[in-house]
Short mmCIF file of C-alpha atoms in Angstrom, two decimals:
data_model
loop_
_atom_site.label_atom_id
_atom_site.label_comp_id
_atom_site.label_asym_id
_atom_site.label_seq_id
_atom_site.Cartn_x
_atom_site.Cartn_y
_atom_site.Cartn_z
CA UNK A 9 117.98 155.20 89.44
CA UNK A 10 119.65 152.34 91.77
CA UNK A 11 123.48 152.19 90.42
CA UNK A 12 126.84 151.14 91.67
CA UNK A 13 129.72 153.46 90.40
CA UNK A 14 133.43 153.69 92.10
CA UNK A 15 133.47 157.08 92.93
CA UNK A 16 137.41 158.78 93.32
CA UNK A 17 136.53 160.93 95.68
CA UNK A 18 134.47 159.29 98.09
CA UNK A 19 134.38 155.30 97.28
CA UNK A 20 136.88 154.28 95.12
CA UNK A 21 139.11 151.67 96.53
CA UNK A 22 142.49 151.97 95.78
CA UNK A 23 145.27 148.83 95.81
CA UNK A 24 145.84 148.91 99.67
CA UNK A 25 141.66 148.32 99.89
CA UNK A 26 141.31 151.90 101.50
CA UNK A 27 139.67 155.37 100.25
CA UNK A 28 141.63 158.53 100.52
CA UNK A 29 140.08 160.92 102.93
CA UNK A 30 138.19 164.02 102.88
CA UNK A 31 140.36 166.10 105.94
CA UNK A 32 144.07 165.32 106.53
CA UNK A 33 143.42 165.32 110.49
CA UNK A 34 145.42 165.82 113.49
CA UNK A 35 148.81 166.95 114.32
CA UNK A 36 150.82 165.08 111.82
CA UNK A 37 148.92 167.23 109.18
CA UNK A 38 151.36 170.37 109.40
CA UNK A 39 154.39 167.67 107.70
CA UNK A 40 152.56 167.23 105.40
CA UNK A 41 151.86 170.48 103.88
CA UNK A 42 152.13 170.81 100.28
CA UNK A 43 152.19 173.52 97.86
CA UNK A 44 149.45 174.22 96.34
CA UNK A 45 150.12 173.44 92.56
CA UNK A 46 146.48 174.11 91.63
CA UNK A 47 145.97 176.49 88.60
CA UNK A 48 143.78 179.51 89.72
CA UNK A 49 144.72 182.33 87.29
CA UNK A 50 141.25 181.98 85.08
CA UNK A 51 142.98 182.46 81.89
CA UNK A 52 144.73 179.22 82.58
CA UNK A 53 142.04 177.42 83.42
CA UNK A 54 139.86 178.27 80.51
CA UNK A 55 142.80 177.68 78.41
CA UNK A 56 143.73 173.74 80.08
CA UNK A 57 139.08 173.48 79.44
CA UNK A 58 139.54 174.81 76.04
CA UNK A 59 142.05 171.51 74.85
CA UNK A 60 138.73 169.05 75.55
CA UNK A 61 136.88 169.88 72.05
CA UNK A 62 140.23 170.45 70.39
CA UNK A 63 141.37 167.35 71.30
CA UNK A 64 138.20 165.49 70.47
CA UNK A 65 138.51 166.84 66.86
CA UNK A 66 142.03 165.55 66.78
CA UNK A 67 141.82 162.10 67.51
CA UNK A 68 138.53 161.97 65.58
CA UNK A 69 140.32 163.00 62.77
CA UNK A 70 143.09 160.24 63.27
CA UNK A 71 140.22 157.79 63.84
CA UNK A 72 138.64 158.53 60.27
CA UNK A 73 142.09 158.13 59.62
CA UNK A 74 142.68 154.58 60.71
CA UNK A 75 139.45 153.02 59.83
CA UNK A 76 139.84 154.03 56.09
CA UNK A 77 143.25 152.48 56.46
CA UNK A 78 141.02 149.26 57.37
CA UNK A 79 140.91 148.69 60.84
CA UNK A 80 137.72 147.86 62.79
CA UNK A 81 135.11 150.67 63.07
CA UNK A 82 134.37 149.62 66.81
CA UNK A 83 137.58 149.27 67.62
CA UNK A 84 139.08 153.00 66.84
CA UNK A 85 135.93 154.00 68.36
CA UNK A 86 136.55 152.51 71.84
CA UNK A 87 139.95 153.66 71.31
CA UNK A 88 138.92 157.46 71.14
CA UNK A 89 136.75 156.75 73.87
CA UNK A 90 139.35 155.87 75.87
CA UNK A 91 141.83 158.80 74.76
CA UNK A 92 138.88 161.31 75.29
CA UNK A 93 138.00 159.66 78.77
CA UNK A 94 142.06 160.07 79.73
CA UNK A 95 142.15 163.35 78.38
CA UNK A 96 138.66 164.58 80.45
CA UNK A 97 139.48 162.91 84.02
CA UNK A 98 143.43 164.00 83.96
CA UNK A 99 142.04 168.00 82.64
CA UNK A 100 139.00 168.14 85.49
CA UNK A 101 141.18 166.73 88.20
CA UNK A 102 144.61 169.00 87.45
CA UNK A 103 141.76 171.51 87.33
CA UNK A 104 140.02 171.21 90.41
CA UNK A 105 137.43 173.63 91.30
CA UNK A 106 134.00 172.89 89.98
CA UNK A 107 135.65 170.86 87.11
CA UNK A 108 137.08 168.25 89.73
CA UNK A 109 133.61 168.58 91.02
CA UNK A 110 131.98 167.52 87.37
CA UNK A 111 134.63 164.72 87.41
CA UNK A 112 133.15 163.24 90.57
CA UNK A 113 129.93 163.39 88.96
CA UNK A 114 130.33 162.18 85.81
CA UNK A 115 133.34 159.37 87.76
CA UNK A 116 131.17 156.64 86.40
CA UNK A 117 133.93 156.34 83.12
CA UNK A 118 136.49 156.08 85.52
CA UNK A 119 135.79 152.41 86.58
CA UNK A 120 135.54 151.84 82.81
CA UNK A 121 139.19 152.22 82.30
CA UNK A 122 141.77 150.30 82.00
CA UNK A 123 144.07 150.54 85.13
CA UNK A 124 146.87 152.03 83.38
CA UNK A 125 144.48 155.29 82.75
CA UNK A 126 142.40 155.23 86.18
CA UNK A 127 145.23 154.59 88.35
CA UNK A 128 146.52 157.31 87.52
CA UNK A 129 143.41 159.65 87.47
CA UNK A 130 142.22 158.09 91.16
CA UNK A 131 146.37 159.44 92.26
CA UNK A 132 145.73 162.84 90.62
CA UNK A 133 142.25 163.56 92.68
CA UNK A 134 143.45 162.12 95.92
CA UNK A 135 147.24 164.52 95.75
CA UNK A 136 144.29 167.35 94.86
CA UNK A 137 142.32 167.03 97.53
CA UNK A 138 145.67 166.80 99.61
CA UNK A 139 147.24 169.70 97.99
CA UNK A 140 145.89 172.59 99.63
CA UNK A 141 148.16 174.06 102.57
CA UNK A 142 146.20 175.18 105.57
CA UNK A 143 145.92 178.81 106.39
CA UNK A 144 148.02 180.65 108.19
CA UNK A 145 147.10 181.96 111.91
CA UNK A 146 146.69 185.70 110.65
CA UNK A 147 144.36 184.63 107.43
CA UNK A 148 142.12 182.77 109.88
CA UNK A 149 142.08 185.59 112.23
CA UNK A 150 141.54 187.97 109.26
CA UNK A 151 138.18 185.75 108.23
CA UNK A 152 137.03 185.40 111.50
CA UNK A 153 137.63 189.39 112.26
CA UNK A 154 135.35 190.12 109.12
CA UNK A 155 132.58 187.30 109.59
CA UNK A 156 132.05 187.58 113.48
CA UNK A 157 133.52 191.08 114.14
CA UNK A 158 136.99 192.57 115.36
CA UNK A 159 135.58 191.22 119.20
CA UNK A 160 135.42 187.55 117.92
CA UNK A 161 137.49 186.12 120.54
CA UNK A 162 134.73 187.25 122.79
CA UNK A 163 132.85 184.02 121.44
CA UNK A 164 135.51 181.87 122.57
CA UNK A 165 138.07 180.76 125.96
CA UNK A 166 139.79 178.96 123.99
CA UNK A 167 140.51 178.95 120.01
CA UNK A 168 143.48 176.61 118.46
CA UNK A 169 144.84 178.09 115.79
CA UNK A 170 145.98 174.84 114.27
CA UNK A 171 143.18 173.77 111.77
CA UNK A 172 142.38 169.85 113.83
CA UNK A 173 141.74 169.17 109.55
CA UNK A 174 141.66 170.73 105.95
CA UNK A 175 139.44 170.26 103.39
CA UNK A 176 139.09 171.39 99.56
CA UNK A 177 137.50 174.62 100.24
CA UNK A 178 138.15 175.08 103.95
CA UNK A 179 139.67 174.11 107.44
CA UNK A 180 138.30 173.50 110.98
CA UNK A 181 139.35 174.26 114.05
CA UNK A 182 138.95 173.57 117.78
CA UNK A 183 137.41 175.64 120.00
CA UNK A 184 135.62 175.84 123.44
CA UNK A 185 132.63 178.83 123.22
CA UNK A 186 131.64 181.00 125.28
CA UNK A 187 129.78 178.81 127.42
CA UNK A 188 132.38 176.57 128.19
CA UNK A 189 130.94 173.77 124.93
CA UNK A 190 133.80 172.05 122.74
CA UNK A 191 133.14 173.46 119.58
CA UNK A 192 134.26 172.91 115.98
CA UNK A 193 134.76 176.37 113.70
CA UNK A 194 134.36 176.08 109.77
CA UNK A 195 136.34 178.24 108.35
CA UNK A 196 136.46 178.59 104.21
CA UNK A 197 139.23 179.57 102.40
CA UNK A 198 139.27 183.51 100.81
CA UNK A 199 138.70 183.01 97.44
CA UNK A 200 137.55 179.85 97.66
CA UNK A 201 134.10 179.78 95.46
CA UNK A 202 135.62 181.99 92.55
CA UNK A 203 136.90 179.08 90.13
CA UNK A 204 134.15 176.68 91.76
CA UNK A 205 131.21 178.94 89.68
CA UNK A 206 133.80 179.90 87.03
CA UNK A 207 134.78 176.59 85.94
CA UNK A 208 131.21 175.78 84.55
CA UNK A 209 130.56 178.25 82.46
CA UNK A 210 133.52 177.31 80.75
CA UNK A 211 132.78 173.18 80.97
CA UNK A 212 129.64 174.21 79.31
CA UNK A 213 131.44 174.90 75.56
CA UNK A 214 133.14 171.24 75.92
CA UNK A 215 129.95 169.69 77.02
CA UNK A 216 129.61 167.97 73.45
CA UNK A 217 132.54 165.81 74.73
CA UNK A 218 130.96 163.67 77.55
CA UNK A 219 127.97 162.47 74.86
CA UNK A 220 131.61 160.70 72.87
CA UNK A 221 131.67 158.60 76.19
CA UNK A 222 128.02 158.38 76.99
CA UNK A 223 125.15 158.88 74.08
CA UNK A 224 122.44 158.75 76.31
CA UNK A 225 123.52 161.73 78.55
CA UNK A 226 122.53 165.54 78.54
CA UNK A 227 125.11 166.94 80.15
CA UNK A 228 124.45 170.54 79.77
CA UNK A 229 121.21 171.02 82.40
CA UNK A 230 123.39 168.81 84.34
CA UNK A 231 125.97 171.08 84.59
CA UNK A 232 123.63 173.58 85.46
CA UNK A 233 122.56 171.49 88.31
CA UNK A 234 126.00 171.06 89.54
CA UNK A 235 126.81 175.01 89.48
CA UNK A 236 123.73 175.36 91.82
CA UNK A 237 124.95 172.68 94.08
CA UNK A 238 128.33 174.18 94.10
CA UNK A 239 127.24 177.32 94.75
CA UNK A 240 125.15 175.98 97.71
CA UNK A 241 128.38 173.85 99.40
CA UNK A 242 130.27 177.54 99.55
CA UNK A 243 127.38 178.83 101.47
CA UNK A 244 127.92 178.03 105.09
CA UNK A 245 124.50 180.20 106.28
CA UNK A 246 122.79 177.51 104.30
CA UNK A 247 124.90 174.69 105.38
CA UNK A 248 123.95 175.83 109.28
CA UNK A 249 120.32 176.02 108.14
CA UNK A 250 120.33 172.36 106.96
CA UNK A 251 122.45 170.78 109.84
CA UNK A 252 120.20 172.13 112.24
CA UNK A 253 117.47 170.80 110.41
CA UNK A 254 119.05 167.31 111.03
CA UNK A 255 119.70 168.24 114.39
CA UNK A 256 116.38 168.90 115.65
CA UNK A 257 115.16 166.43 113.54
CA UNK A 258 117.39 163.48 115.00
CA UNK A 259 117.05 165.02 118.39
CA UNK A 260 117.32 162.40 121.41
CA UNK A 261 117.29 159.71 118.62
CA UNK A 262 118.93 156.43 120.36
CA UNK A 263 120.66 155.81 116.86
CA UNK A 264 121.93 159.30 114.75
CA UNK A 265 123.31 162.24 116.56
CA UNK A 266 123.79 165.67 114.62
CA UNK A 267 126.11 168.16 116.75
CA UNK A 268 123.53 171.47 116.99
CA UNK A 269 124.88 174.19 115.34
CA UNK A 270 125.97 177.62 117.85
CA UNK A 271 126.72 179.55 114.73
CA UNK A 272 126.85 180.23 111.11
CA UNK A 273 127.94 183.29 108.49
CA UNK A 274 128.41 183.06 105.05
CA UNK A 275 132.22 181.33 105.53
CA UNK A 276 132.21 181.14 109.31
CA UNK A 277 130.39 177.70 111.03
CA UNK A 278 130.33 176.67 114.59
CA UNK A 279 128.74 173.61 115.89
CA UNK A 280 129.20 171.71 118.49
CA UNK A 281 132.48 169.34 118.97
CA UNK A 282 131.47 165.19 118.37
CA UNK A 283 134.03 163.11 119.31
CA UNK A 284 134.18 159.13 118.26
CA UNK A 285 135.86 157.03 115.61
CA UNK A 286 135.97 157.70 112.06
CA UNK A 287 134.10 155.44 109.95
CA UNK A 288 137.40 154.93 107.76
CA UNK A 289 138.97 153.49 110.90
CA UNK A 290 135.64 150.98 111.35
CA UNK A 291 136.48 150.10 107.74
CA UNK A 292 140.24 149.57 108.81
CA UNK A 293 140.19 147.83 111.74
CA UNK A 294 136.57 147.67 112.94
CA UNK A 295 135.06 144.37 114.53
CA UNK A 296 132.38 143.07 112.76
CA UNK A 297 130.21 143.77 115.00
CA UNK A 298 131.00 147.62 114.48
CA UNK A 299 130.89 147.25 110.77
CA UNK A 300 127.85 145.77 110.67
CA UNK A 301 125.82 148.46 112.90
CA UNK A 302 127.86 151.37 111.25
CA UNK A 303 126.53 150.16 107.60
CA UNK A 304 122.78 149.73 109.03
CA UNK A 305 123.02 152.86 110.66
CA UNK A 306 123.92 154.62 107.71
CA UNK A 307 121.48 152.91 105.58
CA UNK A 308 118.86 153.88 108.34
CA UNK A 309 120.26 157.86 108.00
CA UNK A 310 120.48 157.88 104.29
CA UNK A 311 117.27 156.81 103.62
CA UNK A 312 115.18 158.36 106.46
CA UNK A 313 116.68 161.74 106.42
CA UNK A 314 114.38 162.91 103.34
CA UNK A 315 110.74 161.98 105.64
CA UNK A 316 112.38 162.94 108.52
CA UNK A 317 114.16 165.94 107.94
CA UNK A 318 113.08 167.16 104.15
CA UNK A 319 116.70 166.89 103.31
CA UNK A 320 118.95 163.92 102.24
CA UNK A 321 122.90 164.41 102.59
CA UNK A 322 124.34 163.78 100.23
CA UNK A 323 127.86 163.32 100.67
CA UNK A 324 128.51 159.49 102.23
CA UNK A 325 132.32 159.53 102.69
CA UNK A 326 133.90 157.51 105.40
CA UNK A 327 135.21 161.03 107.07
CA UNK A 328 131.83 162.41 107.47
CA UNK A 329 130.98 160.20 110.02
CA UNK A 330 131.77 158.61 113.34
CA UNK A 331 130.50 155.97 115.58
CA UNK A 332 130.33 157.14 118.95
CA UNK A 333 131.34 155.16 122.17
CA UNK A 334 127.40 155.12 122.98
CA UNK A 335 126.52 153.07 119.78
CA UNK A 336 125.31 155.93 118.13
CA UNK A 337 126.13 156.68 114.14
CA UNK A 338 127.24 160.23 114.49
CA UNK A 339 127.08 162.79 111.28
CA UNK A 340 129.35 165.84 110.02
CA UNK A 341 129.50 167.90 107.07
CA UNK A 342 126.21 169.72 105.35
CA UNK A 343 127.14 171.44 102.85
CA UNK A 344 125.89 169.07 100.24
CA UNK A 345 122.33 168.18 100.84
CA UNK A 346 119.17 167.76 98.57
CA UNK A 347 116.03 169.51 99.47
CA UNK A 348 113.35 167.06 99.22
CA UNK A 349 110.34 167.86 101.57
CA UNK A 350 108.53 165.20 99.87
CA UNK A 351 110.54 163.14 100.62
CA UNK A 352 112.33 160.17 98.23
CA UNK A 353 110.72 160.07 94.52
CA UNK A 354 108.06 157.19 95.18
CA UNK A 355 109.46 156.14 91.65
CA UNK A 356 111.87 154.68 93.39
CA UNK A 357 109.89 152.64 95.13
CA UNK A 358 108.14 151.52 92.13
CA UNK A 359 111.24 150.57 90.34
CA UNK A 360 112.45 148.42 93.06
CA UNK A 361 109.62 146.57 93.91
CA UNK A 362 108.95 145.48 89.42
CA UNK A 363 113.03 144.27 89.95
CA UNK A 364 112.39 142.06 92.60
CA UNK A 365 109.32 140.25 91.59
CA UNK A 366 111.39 136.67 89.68
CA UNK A 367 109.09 137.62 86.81
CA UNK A 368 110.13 141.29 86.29
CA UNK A 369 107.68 143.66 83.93
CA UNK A 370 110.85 145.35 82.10
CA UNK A 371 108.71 147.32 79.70
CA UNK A 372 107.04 148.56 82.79
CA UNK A 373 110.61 149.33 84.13
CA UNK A 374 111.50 151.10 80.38
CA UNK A 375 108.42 153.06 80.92
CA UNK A 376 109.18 154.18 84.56
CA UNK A 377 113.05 155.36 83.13
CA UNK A 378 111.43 157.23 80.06
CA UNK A 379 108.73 159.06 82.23
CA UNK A 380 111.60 160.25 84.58
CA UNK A 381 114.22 161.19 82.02
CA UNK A 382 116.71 158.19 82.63
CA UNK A 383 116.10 157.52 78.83
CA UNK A 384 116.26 160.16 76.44
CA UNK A 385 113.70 159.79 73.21
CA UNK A 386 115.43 158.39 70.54
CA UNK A 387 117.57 156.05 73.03
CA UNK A 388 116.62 152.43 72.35
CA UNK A 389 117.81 149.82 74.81
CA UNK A 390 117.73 146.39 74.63
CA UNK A 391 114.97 145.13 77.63
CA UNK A 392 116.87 141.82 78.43
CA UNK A 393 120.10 143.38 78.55
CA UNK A 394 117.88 146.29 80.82
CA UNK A 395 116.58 143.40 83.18
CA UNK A 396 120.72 141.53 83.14
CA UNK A 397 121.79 145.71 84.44
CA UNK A 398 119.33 146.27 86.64
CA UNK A 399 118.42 142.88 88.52
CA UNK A 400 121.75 142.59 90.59
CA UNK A 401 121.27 146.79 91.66
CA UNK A 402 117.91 145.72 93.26
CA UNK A 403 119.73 142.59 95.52
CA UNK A 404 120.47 143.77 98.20
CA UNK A 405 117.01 145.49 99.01
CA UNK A 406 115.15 141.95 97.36
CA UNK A 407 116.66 139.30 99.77
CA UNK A 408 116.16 139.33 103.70
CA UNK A 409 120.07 139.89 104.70
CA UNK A 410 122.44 141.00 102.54
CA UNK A 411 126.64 141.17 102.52
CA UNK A 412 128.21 144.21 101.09
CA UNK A 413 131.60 143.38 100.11
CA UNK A 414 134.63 145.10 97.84
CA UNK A 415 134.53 141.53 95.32
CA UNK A 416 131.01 142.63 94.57
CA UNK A 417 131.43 146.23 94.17
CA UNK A 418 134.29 145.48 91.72
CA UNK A 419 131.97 143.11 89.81
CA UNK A 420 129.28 145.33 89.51
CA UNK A 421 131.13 148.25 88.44
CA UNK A 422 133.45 146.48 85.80
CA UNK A 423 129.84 145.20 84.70
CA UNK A 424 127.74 148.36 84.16
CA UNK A 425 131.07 150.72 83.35
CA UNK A 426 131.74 149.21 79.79
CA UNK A 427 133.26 151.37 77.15
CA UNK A 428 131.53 149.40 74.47
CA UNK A 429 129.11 151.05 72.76
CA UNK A 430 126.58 147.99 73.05
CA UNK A 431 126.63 148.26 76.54
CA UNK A 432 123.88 149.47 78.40
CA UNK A 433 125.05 151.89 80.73
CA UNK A 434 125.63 154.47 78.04
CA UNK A 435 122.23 154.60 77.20
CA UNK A 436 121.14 156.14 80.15
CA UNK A 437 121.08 159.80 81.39
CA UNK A 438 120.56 161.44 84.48
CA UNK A 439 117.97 164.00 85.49
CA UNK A 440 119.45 166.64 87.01
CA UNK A 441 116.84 166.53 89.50
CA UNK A 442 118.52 162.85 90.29
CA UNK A 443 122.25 164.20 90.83
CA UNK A 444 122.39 163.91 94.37
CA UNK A 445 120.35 161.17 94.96
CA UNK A 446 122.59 159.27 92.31
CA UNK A 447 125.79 160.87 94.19
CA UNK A 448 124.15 159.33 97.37
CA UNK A 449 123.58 155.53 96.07
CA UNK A 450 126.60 155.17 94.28
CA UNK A 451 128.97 156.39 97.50
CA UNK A 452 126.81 155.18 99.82
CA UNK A 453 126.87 151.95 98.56
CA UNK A 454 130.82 151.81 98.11
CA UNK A 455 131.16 152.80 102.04
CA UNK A 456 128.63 149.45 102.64
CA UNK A 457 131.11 147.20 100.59
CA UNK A 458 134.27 149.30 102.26
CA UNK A 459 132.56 148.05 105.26
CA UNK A 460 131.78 144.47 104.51
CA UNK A 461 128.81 144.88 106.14
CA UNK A 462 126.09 142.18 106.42
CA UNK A 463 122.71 142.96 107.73
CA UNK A 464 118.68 143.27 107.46
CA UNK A 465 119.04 146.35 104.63
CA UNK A 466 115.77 145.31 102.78
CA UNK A 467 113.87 146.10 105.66
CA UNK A 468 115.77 149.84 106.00
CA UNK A 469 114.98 150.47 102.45
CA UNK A 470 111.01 149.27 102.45
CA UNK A 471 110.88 151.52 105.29
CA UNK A 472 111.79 154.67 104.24
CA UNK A 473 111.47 154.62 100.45
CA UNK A 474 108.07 155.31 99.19
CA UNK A 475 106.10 153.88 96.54
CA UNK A 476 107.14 150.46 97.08
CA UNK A 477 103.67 149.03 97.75
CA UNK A 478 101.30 152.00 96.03
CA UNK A 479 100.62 149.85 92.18
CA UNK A 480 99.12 147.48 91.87
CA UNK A 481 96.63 147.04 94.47
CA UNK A 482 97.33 142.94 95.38
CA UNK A 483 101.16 144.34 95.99
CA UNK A 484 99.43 145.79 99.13
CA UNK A 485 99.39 142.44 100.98
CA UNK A 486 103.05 141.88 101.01
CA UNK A 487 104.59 142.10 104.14
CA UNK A 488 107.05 144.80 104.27
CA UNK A 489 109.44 142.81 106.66
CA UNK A 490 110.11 140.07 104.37
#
């Protein structure tokens, strides 16, 4: 389902108008080593988990409290709501591990609360995802000895054993192969994919929490989904397998380049070295010109990855990519990707094309959501106040040229991210079948309006998403390039 969320790992936009990246890169990276105040004993972390139902039943209690005392019912509602949402983001993100990872997913409640509660929350994430120190020469040597052999040097003239960045789960660094190619080596932290897994088995006994903040959601299969997505990130064989699936598939294209991939174990990758600028420094101090063909570009990748290459990525941060000195958009980092030989759910298609007709079918629209599990039976929604949510999400792909910037990102999201329990937003679920392709609108989007970016998107979209044009028949005739 089209939707705008500010996501606090990859899109949210904090008061200086920037977005905290994934690596810490370069040199300057060894001053700013922290220690690593992460819990990891598993007894601790079940224990911090364990507070989110206990804490639910305490405020509840409170809340019967106060509204026999004669205050509003609505009110002390939104007011748990809010407690429970503090209490969920600052637990997941002191957490890290697969419960920072269900935070990301579920970040949508974090642009629906007040700034005194996000602010904090968007801090926490970003000092986690800075918080991990980098490994020192003999541990990298250590991995490296046990995933390529004692001989691995023989792969390389040249290794650096400062990591050029760090990452959540793992560092890379420079290298030159054997061959005499600039290479970049993947290596994950020991350990690193033990509280990932862990940490949803134990999310699964608070699940009852999240349906407090959203009705409408089943979190449990989604959580299910997300421990098989996890486990998949922490699996660099598979992470090769999909990057050089982009590779050949982008091959001599005059617009994408994928870096081939020379090697790949289950925590060791080497692939070829890309050089260019990161798309956070486009966003920073980019022309427009550059803006504008990095956000087409990326459009143009998202979208035609799943015809091209069965796979969409499906993690859009600014750090994952680069614009070359050739023009060309330039793409890192597979471990996240959705497997859709398919290609894109023509649904999606079919949705967008009933928003942008001025004289919208919304009971055609509820009937789409139900048949795909974005509305649970038993959820009734309003249809004008489904036609108000959903009209703006279909803009950008309805008019000819479009202008992605932050004022309407922070519009949209203070608009669909509503505590109130009238508003519309909570009604909905997501398919777990949907959690990347959600992950990749909803960051994908925030990088466009990072960008500021103005340019021919409908035409992108209409492209590569099918089912646009397949019902009804006279829909046929319209031209595509509009």
């Amino acid at each position: 389902m089209p939707s705008v969320t500010l996501l606090p790992d990859q899109c949210a936009i904090d008061s200086a108008g920037s977005a905290p990246e994934p690596y810490r890169q370069g040199p300057e990276m060894r001053d700013n080593v922290r220690v690593n105040d992460v819990p990891k004993n598993p007894v601790t972390r079940a224990v911090k988990m364990a507070r989110l139902p206990i804490g639910l039943a305490g405020r509840t209690a409170i809340g019967m409290g106060k509204r026999i005392g004669g205050r509003p019912a609505e009110i002390v509602a939104q007011e748990i709501q809010q407690r429970t949402a503090d209490q969920i983001f600052r637990v997941l993100g002191e957490l890290k591990g697969g419960a920072m990872k269900l935070g990301q997913a579920l970040s949508i409640f974090e642009a629906a609360l007040p700034p005194e509660i996000a602010g904090p929350y968007r801090a926490t994430l970003t000092k986690l995802q800075e918080s991990a120190p980098p490994l020192p020469a003999r541990t990298v040597h250590q991995v490296l000895a046990r995933e390529l052999g004692e001989n691995w040097r023989d792969n390389f003239t040249e290794f650096n054993d400062t990591p050029a960045a760090a990452a959540s789960i793992g560092q890379v660094h420079e290298a030159v192969w054997r061959d005499g190619r600039p290479v970049a080596v993947k290596i994950q932290y020991p350990g690193a994919g033990r509280a990932l897994i862990s940490d949803f088995t134990q999310l699964s006994r608070a699940g009852g929490v999240f349906g407090l903040l959203m009705p409408g959601l089943d979190v449990r299969p989604l959580l299910e989904e997300l421990k098989d997505r996890v486990a998949e990130e922490l699996d660099y064989e598979l992470e090769a397998m999909s990057q050089q699936m982009f590779a050949d598939a982008y091959r001599d294209d005059p617009d994408i380049y994928v870096p081939d991939v020379l090697l790949g174990t289950d925590q060791v990758l080497v692939s070829e070295w890309m050089d260019g600028t990161p798309l956070s420094k486009i966003i920073s101090g980019g022309s427009k010109e550059d803006r504008d063909r990095a956000g087409i570009l990326l459009v143009r990748f998202l979208f035609s990855g799943p015809s091209r290459a069965g796979l969409l990525h499906a993690d859009p941060h600014p750090g994952n990519f680069r614009l070359l000195d050739d023009g060309r958009l330039g793409v890192l980092d597979f471990g996240a990707v959705d497997r859709l030989p398919g290609g894109l759910p023509p649904f999606l298609g079919r949705l967008l094309r009933i928003m942008h007709d001025d004289d919208a079918d919304i009971e055609e629209v509820e009937r789409e959501l139900r048949e795909h599990g974005f509305l649970r039976p038993g959820i009734d929604v309003d249809l004008d106040a489904l036609h108000a949510f959903l009209a703006p999400l279909a803009e950008p792909s309805k008019v000819d040229c479009f202008k992605f910037s932050r004022e309407w990102l922070r519009e949209e999201a203070t608009r669909v991210t509503d505590l109130r329990a009238s508003n519309i937003t909570r009604r909905f679920n997501l398919p777990p079948s949907y959690v990347l392709i959600h992950r990749v609108s909803t960051a994908g989007i925030g990088v466009l309006c990072q960008l500021e970016c103005e340019g021919e998107f409908r035409a992108e979209v209409l492209r590569w998403v099918p089912g646009y044009f397949d019902a009804p028949e006279d829909d046929l005739a319209i031209d595509p390039a509009r």
